[in-house]
Amino acid sequence: MEENNKNGCSNTFWILLVMFMSHTWIFCGIVIFFVVSCHDLIFPEDEDEPGITDTRRPVIMSSLYDKDGYGFDIIYMTNDKVSDSGYNKICNRPSVVALENFIDNDSVNLHFKYGYKNVDIYDVATYLESLRRDNDYCLYEIKANATLGALYIGPNPDIPDYAKTFSPTCLQGAVYLSEYEIRDRHKKVRMYSYWGCRGNSYKDERFSHFSESEVIKE
């Protein structure tokens, strides 16, 4: 009888031990699964990676211009701040390299028939964005170049002392679109901005949007 009791106690001990170990492994498994599943939340990508910056970085910087010199300067920028390695990965993606080559080999100029003097800046921005295949960067800015920008100087009925000269280096007064205007390009109402000017307009206005007293000193 005593031997049976001993065997029973021994069996009970091993059963309890197995149950305890089973629950322990289950608990550990749940913890491991939780940590792995939430890794990106607990340890954000590039959070501690050397070389991370506090600003976004340019992915593509290029220019479009026709035979008369009219055209636009464009900048594609990362959507978020990135580390050195992350930035290099984005810039070396085949789709990014292909887009840069497409812009540089006159394909965009060909689309607009090599004539930018009378092209709406929104049409250029819309076409450029249609070519982008990645979501880690965007068309950050498009601005009339010096030749096209010079057309945005002239009498403004709302500014008596309107600016009468255009700086090809400062580009003050040249029409441009920021990333926010580019993002909202499909809205019915379009907003046109002018570099270094306070005002904007609902249509492309080719006259001065700043006064002589507001000229930026270079």
PDB file of C-alpha atoms in Angstrom:
ATOM      1  CA  MET A   1       0.000   0.000   0.000  1.00  0.00           C
ATOM      2  CA  GLU A   2       2.785   2.434   0.959  1.00  0.00           C
ATOM      3  CA  GLU A   3       4.614   1.587  -2.256  1.00  0.00           C
ATOM      4  CA  ASN A   4       1.484   2.356  -4.262  1.00  0.00           C
ATOM      5  CA  ASN A   5       1.155   5.691  -2.456  1.00  0.00           C
ATOM      6  CA  LYS A   6       4.775   6.496  -3.241  1.00  0.00           C
ATOM      7  CA  ASN A   7       4.252   5.627  -6.888  1.00  0.00           C
ATOM      8  CA  GLY A   8       1.086   7.727  -6.925  1.00  0.00           C
ATOM      9  CA  CYS A   9       2.870  10.716  -5.403  1.00  0.00           C
ATOM     10  CA  SER A  10       5.730  10.292  -7.836  1.00  0.00           C
ATOM     11  CA  ASN A  11       3.358  10.177 -10.794  1.00  0.00           C
ATOM     12  CA  THR A  12       1.502  13.230  -9.508  1.00  0.00           C
ATOM     13  CA  PHE A  13       4.788  15.103  -9.146  1.00  0.00           C
ATOM     14  CA  TRP A  14       5.817  14.350 -12.717  1.00  0.00           C
ATOM     15  CA  ILE A  15       2.373  15.231 -14.043  1.00  0.00           C
ATOM     16  CA  LEU A  16       2.451  18.577 -12.237  1.00  0.00           C
ATOM     17  CA  LEU A  17       6.012  19.202 -13.445  1.00  0.00           C
ATOM     18  CA  VAL A  18       5.045  18.454 -17.048  1.00  0.00           C
ATOM     19  CA  MET A  19       1.993  20.710 -16.762  1.00  0.00           C
ATOM     20  CA  PHE A  20       4.118  23.485 -15.281  1.00  0.00           C
ATOM     21  CA  MET A  21       6.744  23.169 -17.993  1.00  0.00           C
ATOM     22  CA  SER A  22       4.057  23.077 -20.687  1.00  0.00           C
ATOM     23  CA  HIS A  23       2.471  26.269 -19.399  1.00  0.00           C
ATOM     24  CA  THR A  24       5.899  27.864 -19.074  1.00  0.00           C
ATOM     25  CA  TRP A  25       6.771  27.075 -22.691  1.00  0.00           C
ATOM     26  CA  ILE A  26       3.370  28.321 -23.840  1.00  0.00           C
ATOM     27  CA  PHE A  27       3.900  31.549 -21.919  1.00  0.00           C
ATOM     28  CA  CYS A  28       7.404  31.961 -23.358  1.00  0.00           C
ATOM     29  CA  GLY A  29       6.058  31.265 -26.831  1.00  0.00           C
ATOM     30  CA  ILE A  30       3.418  33.969 -26.449  1.00  0.00           C
ATOM     31  CA  VAL A  31       6.026  36.473 -25.251  1.00  0.00           C
ATOM     32  CA  ILE A  32       8.368  35.658 -28.149  1.00  0.00           C
ATOM     33  CA  PHE A  33       5.526  35.928 -30.664  1.00  0.00           C
ATOM     34  CA  PHE A  34       4.483  39.288 -29.216  1.00  0.00           C
ATOM     35  CA  VAL A  35       8.025  40.674 -29.325  1.00  0.00           C
ATOM     36  CA  VAL A  36       8.615  39.508 -32.905  1.00  0.00           C
ATOM     37  CA  SER A  37       5.221  40.741 -34.105  1.00  0.00           C
ATOM     38  CA  CYS A  38       5.678  44.150 -32.503  1.00  0.00           C
ATOM     39  CA  HIS A  39       9.349  44.522 -33.395  1.00  0.00           C
ATOM     40  CA  ASP A  40       8.725  47.503 -35.678  1.00  0.00           C
ATOM     41  CA  LEU A  41       6.803  49.267 -32.927  1.00  0.00           C
ATOM     42  CA  ILE A  42       9.304  48.523 -30.176  1.00  0.00           C
ATOM     43  CA  PHE A  43      12.383  49.060 -32.358  1.00  0.00           C
ATOM     44  CA  PRO A  44      11.469  51.420 -35.232  1.00  0.00           C
ATOM     45  CA  GLU A  45      13.483  50.935 -38.403  1.00  0.00           C
ATOM     46  CA  ASP A  46      16.605  53.100 -38.562  1.00  0.00           C
ATOM     47  CA  GLU A  47      15.880  54.539 -35.108  1.00  0.00           C
ATOM     48  CA  ASP A  48      19.396  53.907 -33.825  1.00  0.00           C
ATOM     49  CA  GLU A  49      21.130  53.439 -37.145  1.00  0.00           C
ATOM     50  CA  PRO A  50      24.203  55.639 -37.570  1.00  0.00           C
ATOM     51  CA  GLY A  51      23.854  58.354 -40.186  1.00  0.00           C
ATOM     52  CA  ILE A  52      20.171  59.104 -39.674  1.00  0.00           C
ATOM     53  CA  THR A  53      19.283  62.731 -40.360  1.00  0.00           C
ATOM     54  CA  ASP A  54      16.676  65.099 -38.994  1.00  0.00           C
ATOM     55  CA  THR A  55      15.648  66.200 -42.470  1.00  0.00           C
ATOM     56  CA  ARG A  56      14.348  64.655 -45.651  1.00  0.00           C
ATOM     57  CA  ARG A  57      16.744  64.108 -48.535  1.00  0.00           C
ATOM     58  CA  PRO A  58      16.586  64.827 -52.275  1.00  0.00           C
ATOM     59  CA  VAL A  59      16.194  61.727 -54.435  1.00  0.00           C
ATOM     60  CA  ILE A  60      16.199  63.370 -57.875  1.00  0.00           C
ATOM     61  CA  MET A  61      17.146  66.937 -58.777  1.00  0.00           C
ATOM     62  CA  SER A  62      16.851  67.782 -62.446  1.00  0.00           C
ATOM     63  CA  SER A  63      15.819  70.395 -64.993  1.00  0.00           C
ATOM     64  CA  LEU A  64      13.481  70.442 -67.963  1.00  0.00           C
ATOM     65  CA  TYR A  65      14.000  73.014 -70.711  1.00  0.00           C
ATOM     66  CA  ASP A  66      13.303  73.539 -74.394  1.00  0.00           C
ATOM     67  CA  LYS A  67      15.494  74.931 -77.170  1.00  0.00           C
ATOM     68  CA  ASP A  68      14.611  78.498 -76.149  1.00  0.00           C
ATOM     69  CA  GLY A  69      15.600  77.902 -72.533  1.00  0.00           C
ATOM     70  CA  TYR A  70      12.092  77.905 -71.044  1.00  0.00           C
ATOM     71  CA  GLY A  71      11.529  75.169 -68.501  1.00  0.00           C
ATOM     72  CA  PHE A  72      11.305  74.002 -64.906  1.00  0.00           C
ATOM     73  CA  ASP A  73      13.582  72.878 -62.097  1.00  0.00           C
ATOM     74  CA  ILE A  74      12.280  69.835 -60.232  1.00  0.00           C
ATOM     75  CA  ILE A  75      13.085  68.143 -56.936  1.00  0.00           C
ATOM     76  CA  TYR A  76      11.931  64.731 -55.715  1.00  0.00           C
ATOM     77  CA  MET A  77      12.348  64.295 -51.950  1.00  0.00           C
ATOM     78  CA  THR A  78      12.052  61.407 -49.491  1.00  0.00           C
ATOM     79  CA  ASN A  79       8.757  61.442 -47.593  1.00  0.00           C
ATOM     80  CA  ASP A  80      10.497  60.893 -44.250  1.00  0.00           C
ATOM     81  CA  LYS A  81      13.911  61.318 -42.708  1.00  0.00           C
ATOM     82  CA  VAL A  82      16.163  58.395 -43.596  1.00  0.00           C
ATOM     83  CA  SER A  83      19.524  56.942 -42.632  1.00  0.00           C
ATOM     84  CA  ASP A  84      22.492  56.905 -44.990  1.00  0.00           C
ATOM     85  CA  SER A  85      21.908  53.265 -45.924  1.00  0.00           C
ATOM     86  CA  GLY A  86      18.156  53.764 -46.335  1.00  0.00           C
ATOM     87  CA  TYR A  87      18.749  56.805 -48.524  1.00  0.00           C
ATOM     88  CA  ASN A  88      21.203  54.922 -50.739  1.00  0.00           C
ATOM     89  CA  LYS A  89      18.752  52.038 -51.114  1.00  0.00           C
ATOM     90  CA  ILE A  90      16.008  54.396 -52.299  1.00  0.00           C
ATOM     91  CA  CYS A  91      18.272  56.230 -54.754  1.00  0.00           C
ATOM     92  CA  ASN A  92      19.584  52.965 -56.219  1.00  0.00           C
ATOM     93  CA  ARG A  93      16.210  51.337 -56.777  1.00  0.00           C
ATOM     94  CA  PRO A  94      15.755  50.359 -60.442  1.00  0.00           C
ATOM     95  CA  SER A  95      12.507  52.357 -60.638  1.00  0.00           C
ATOM     96  CA  VAL A  96      14.228  55.508 -59.336  1.00  0.00           C
ATOM     97  CA  VAL A  97      17.199  55.113 -61.671  1.00  0.00           C
ATOM     98  CA  ALA A  98      14.805  54.520 -64.576  1.00  0.00           C
ATOM     99  CA  LEU A  99      12.818  57.674 -63.738  1.00  0.00           C
ATOM    100  CA  GLU A 100      15.963  59.781 -63.488  1.00  0.00           C
ATOM    101  CA  ASN A 101      17.184  58.466 -66.842  1.00  0.00           C
ATOM    102  CA  PHE A 102      13.754  59.057 -68.375  1.00  0.00           C
ATOM    103  CA  ILE A 103      13.884  62.702 -67.286  1.00  0.00           C
ATOM    104  CA  ASP A 104      17.507  63.228 -68.309  1.00  0.00           C
ATOM    105  CA  ASN A 105      17.228  61.665 -71.773  1.00  0.00           C
ATOM    106  CA  ASP A 106      14.659  64.214 -73.006  1.00  0.00           C
ATOM    107  CA  SER A 107      11.641  61.876 -72.784  1.00  0.00           C
ATOM    108  CA  VAL A 108       9.656  64.376 -70.692  1.00  0.00           C
ATOM    109  CA  ASN A 109      10.650  67.188 -73.055  1.00  0.00           C
ATOM    110  CA  LEU A 110       9.429  65.075 -75.960  1.00  0.00           C
ATOM    111  CA  HIS A 111       6.073  64.565 -74.216  1.00  0.00           C
ATOM    112  CA  PHE A 112       5.622  68.341 -74.056  1.00  0.00           C
ATOM    113  CA  LYS A 113       6.889  68.742 -77.631  1.00  0.00           C
ATOM    114  CA  TYR A 114       9.957  70.679 -76.473  1.00  0.00           C
ATOM    115  CA  GLY A 115       7.897  73.733 -75.608  1.00  0.00           C
ATOM    116  CA  TYR A 116       7.388  74.964 -72.031  1.00  0.00           C
ATOM    117  CA  LYS A 117       6.659  78.644 -72.575  1.00  0.00           C
ATOM    118  CA  ASN A 118       2.883  78.185 -72.642  1.00  0.00           C
ATOM    119  CA  VAL A 119       2.571  74.968 -70.628  1.00  0.00           C
ATOM    120  CA  ASP A 120       0.681  75.022 -67.324  1.00  0.00           C
ATOM    121  CA  ILE A 121       2.955  74.068 -64.434  1.00  0.00           C
ATOM    122  CA  TYR A 122       0.240  71.769 -63.070  1.00  0.00           C
ATOM    123  CA  ASP A 123       0.272  69.744 -66.285  1.00  0.00           C
ATOM    124  CA  VAL A 124       4.006  69.164 -65.902  1.00  0.00           C
ATOM    125  CA  ALA A 125       3.641  68.202 -62.221  1.00  0.00           C
ATOM    126  CA  THR A 126       0.796  65.793 -62.997  1.00  0.00           C
ATOM    127  CA  TYR A 127       2.783  64.078 -65.735  1.00  0.00           C
ATOM    128  CA  LEU A 128       5.894  63.769 -63.563  1.00  0.00           C
ATOM    129  CA  GLU A 129       3.916  62.254 -60.696  1.00  0.00           C
ATOM    130  CA  SER A 130       2.327  59.744 -63.079  1.00  0.00           C
ATOM    131  CA  LEU A 131       5.824  58.389 -63.750  1.00  0.00           C
ATOM    132  CA  ARG A 132       6.685  57.757 -60.091  1.00  0.00           C
ATOM    133  CA  ARG A 133       6.456  54.116 -58.956  1.00  0.00           C
ATOM    134  CA  ASP A 134       7.578  54.331 -55.307  1.00  0.00           C
ATOM    135  CA  ASN A 135       5.829  55.672 -52.214  1.00  0.00           C
ATOM    136  CA  ASP A 136       8.984  56.495 -50.237  1.00  0.00           C
ATOM    137  CA  TYR A 137       9.508  59.776 -52.089  1.00  0.00           C
ATOM    138  CA  CYS A 138       7.442  62.384 -53.910  1.00  0.00           C
ATOM    139  CA  LEU A 139       7.668  65.358 -56.240  1.00  0.00           C
ATOM    140  CA  TYR A 140       8.612  67.938 -53.636  1.00  0.00           C
ATOM    141  CA  GLU A 141       8.873  71.081 -55.744  1.00  0.00           C
ATOM    142  CA  ILE A 142       8.624  72.301 -59.322  1.00  0.00           C
ATOM    143  CA  LYS A 143       9.618  75.854 -60.195  1.00  0.00           C
ATOM    144  CA  ALA A 144       9.947  77.914 -63.367  1.00  0.00           C
ATOM    145  CA  ASN A 145      13.589  78.341 -64.343  1.00  0.00           C
ATOM    146  CA  ALA A 146      15.278  81.700 -64.913  1.00  0.00           C
ATOM    147  CA  THR A 147      14.157  82.070 -68.536  1.00  0.00           C
ATOM    148  CA  LEU A 148      10.524  81.196 -67.869  1.00  0.00           C
ATOM    149  CA  GLY A 149      10.516  83.005 -64.526  1.00  0.00           C
ATOM    150  CA  ALA A 150      11.401  86.296 -66.218  1.00  0.00           C
ATOM    151  CA  LEU A 151       7.920  86.270 -67.777  1.00  0.00           C
ATOM    152  CA  TYR A 152       6.444  86.782 -64.301  1.00  0.00           C
ATOM    153  CA  ILE A 153       7.552  90.403 -64.078  1.00  0.00           C
ATOM    154  CA  GLY A 154       5.221  93.183 -65.171  1.00  0.00           C
ATOM    155  CA  PRO A 155       2.477  95.630 -64.131  1.00  0.00           C
ATOM    156  CA  ASN A 156       0.188  94.344 -61.384  1.00  0.00           C
ATOM    157  CA  PRO A 157      -3.018  96.382 -60.874  1.00  0.00           C
ATOM    158  CA  ASP A 158      -2.993  95.511 -57.170  1.00  0.00           C
ATOM    159  CA  ILE A 159       0.636  96.557 -56.566  1.00  0.00           C
ATOM    160  CA  PRO A 160       1.369 100.182 -57.594  1.00  0.00           C
ATOM    161  CA  ASP A 161       5.125  99.875 -57.019  1.00  0.00           C
ATOM    162  CA  TYR A 162       5.377  96.417 -58.602  1.00  0.00           C
ATOM    163  CA  ALA A 163       8.841  94.909 -59.086  1.00  0.00           C
ATOM    164  CA  LYS A 164      10.262  95.735 -62.499  1.00  0.00           C
ATOM    165  CA  THR A 165      13.323  93.519 -62.631  1.00  0.00           C
ATOM    166  CA  PHE A 166      13.851  89.778 -62.305  1.00  0.00           C
ATOM    167  CA  SER A 167      16.858  88.108 -60.698  1.00  0.00           C
ATOM    168  CA  PRO A 168      17.949  84.941 -62.570  1.00  0.00           C
ATOM    169  CA  THR A 169      19.762  83.749 -59.446  1.00  0.00           C
ATOM    170  CA  CYS A 170      17.127  84.491 -56.795  1.00  0.00           C
ATOM    171  CA  LEU A 171      14.133  83.675 -59.064  1.00  0.00           C
ATOM    172  CA  GLN A 172      11.822  85.808 -56.918  1.00  0.00           C
ATOM    173  CA  GLY A 173       8.383  85.945 -58.492  1.00  0.00           C
ATOM    174  CA  ALA A 174       8.749  82.760 -60.568  1.00  0.00           C
ATOM    175  CA  VAL A 175       5.728  80.460 -60.465  1.00  0.00           C
ATOM    176  CA  TYR A 176       6.227  77.279 -58.438  1.00  0.00           C
ATOM    177  CA  LEU A 177       4.315  74.478 -56.723  1.00  0.00           C
ATOM    178  CA  SER A 178       5.119  72.980 -53.345  1.00  0.00           C
ATOM    179  CA  GLU A 179       4.504  69.340 -52.457  1.00  0.00           C
ATOM    180  CA  TYR A 180       1.156  70.285 -50.899  1.00  0.00           C
ATOM    181  CA  GLU A 181      -0.111  71.951 -54.059  1.00  0.00           C
ATOM    182  CA  ILE A 182       1.203  69.047 -56.119  1.00  0.00           C
ATOM    183  CA  ARG A 183      -0.582  66.597 -53.824  1.00  0.00           C
ATOM    184  CA  ASP A 184      -3.857  68.535 -54.286  1.00  0.00           C
ATOM    185  CA  ARG A 185      -3.402  68.895 -58.051  1.00  0.00           C
ATOM    186  CA  HIS A 186      -6.584  66.938 -58.824  1.00  0.00           C
ATOM    187  CA  LYS A 187      -8.811  69.350 -56.918  1.00  0.00           C
ATOM    188  CA  LYS A 188     -11.124  71.557 -58.935  1.00  0.00           C
ATOM    189  CA  VAL A 189      -9.558  74.745 -57.539  1.00  0.00           C
ATOM    190  CA  ARG A 190      -5.833  75.081 -58.211  1.00  0.00           C
ATOM    191  CA  MET A 191      -3.518  77.390 -56.304  1.00  0.00           C
ATOM    192  CA  TYR A 192      -0.458  78.961 -57.952  1.00  0.00           C
ATOM    193  CA  SER A 193       2.399  80.230 -55.791  1.00  0.00           C
ATOM    194  CA  TYR A 194       5.210  82.626 -56.665  1.00  0.00           C
ATOM    195  CA  TRP A 195       8.706  82.227 -55.290  1.00  0.00           C
ATOM    196  CA  GLY A 196       9.547  84.696 -52.532  1.00  0.00           C
ATOM    197  CA  CYS A 197       6.106  86.326 -52.663  1.00  0.00           C
ATOM    198  CA  ARG A 198       3.347  86.508 -50.079  1.00  0.00           C
ATOM    199  CA  GLY A 199       0.418  86.225 -52.439  1.00  0.00           C
ATOM    200  CA  ASN A 200      -0.824  83.435 -54.669  1.00  0.00           C
ATOM    201  CA  SER A 201      -3.541  83.087 -57.281  1.00  0.00           C
ATOM    202  CA  TYR A 202      -6.166  80.745 -58.692  1.00  0.00           C
ATOM    203  CA  LYS A 203      -4.690  80.980 -62.178  1.00  0.00           C
ATOM    204  CA  ASP A 204      -1.282  81.376 -63.771  1.00  0.00           C
ATOM    205  CA  GLU A 205      -0.685  85.149 -63.663  1.00  0.00           C
ATOM    206  CA  ARG A 206       2.319  86.400 -65.580  1.00  0.00           C
ATOM    207  CA  PHE A 207       3.071  89.676 -63.858  1.00  0.00           C
ATOM    208  CA  SER A 208       4.831  90.821 -60.678  1.00  0.00           C
ATOM    209  CA  HIS A 209       3.534  89.472 -57.378  1.00  0.00           C
ATOM    210  CA  PHE A 210       5.885  91.531 -55.225  1.00  0.00           C
ATOM    211  CA  SER A 211       6.781  95.189 -54.923  1.00  0.00           C
ATOM    212  CA  GLU A 212      10.087  97.005 -55.305  1.00  0.00           C
ATOM    213  CA  SER A 213      10.258  97.345 -51.523  1.00  0.00           C
ATOM    214  CA  GLU A 214       9.872  93.563 -51.157  1.00  0.00           C
ATOM    215  CA  VAL A 215      12.756  92.654 -53.447  1.00  0.00           C
ATOM    216  CA  ILE A 216      15.024  90.114 -51.760  1.00  0.00           C
ATOM    217  CA  LYS A 217      18.504  91.529 -51.295  1.00  0.00           C
ATOM    218  CA  GLU A 218      21.191  89.231 -52.674  1.00  0.00           C
TER     219      GLU A 218
END
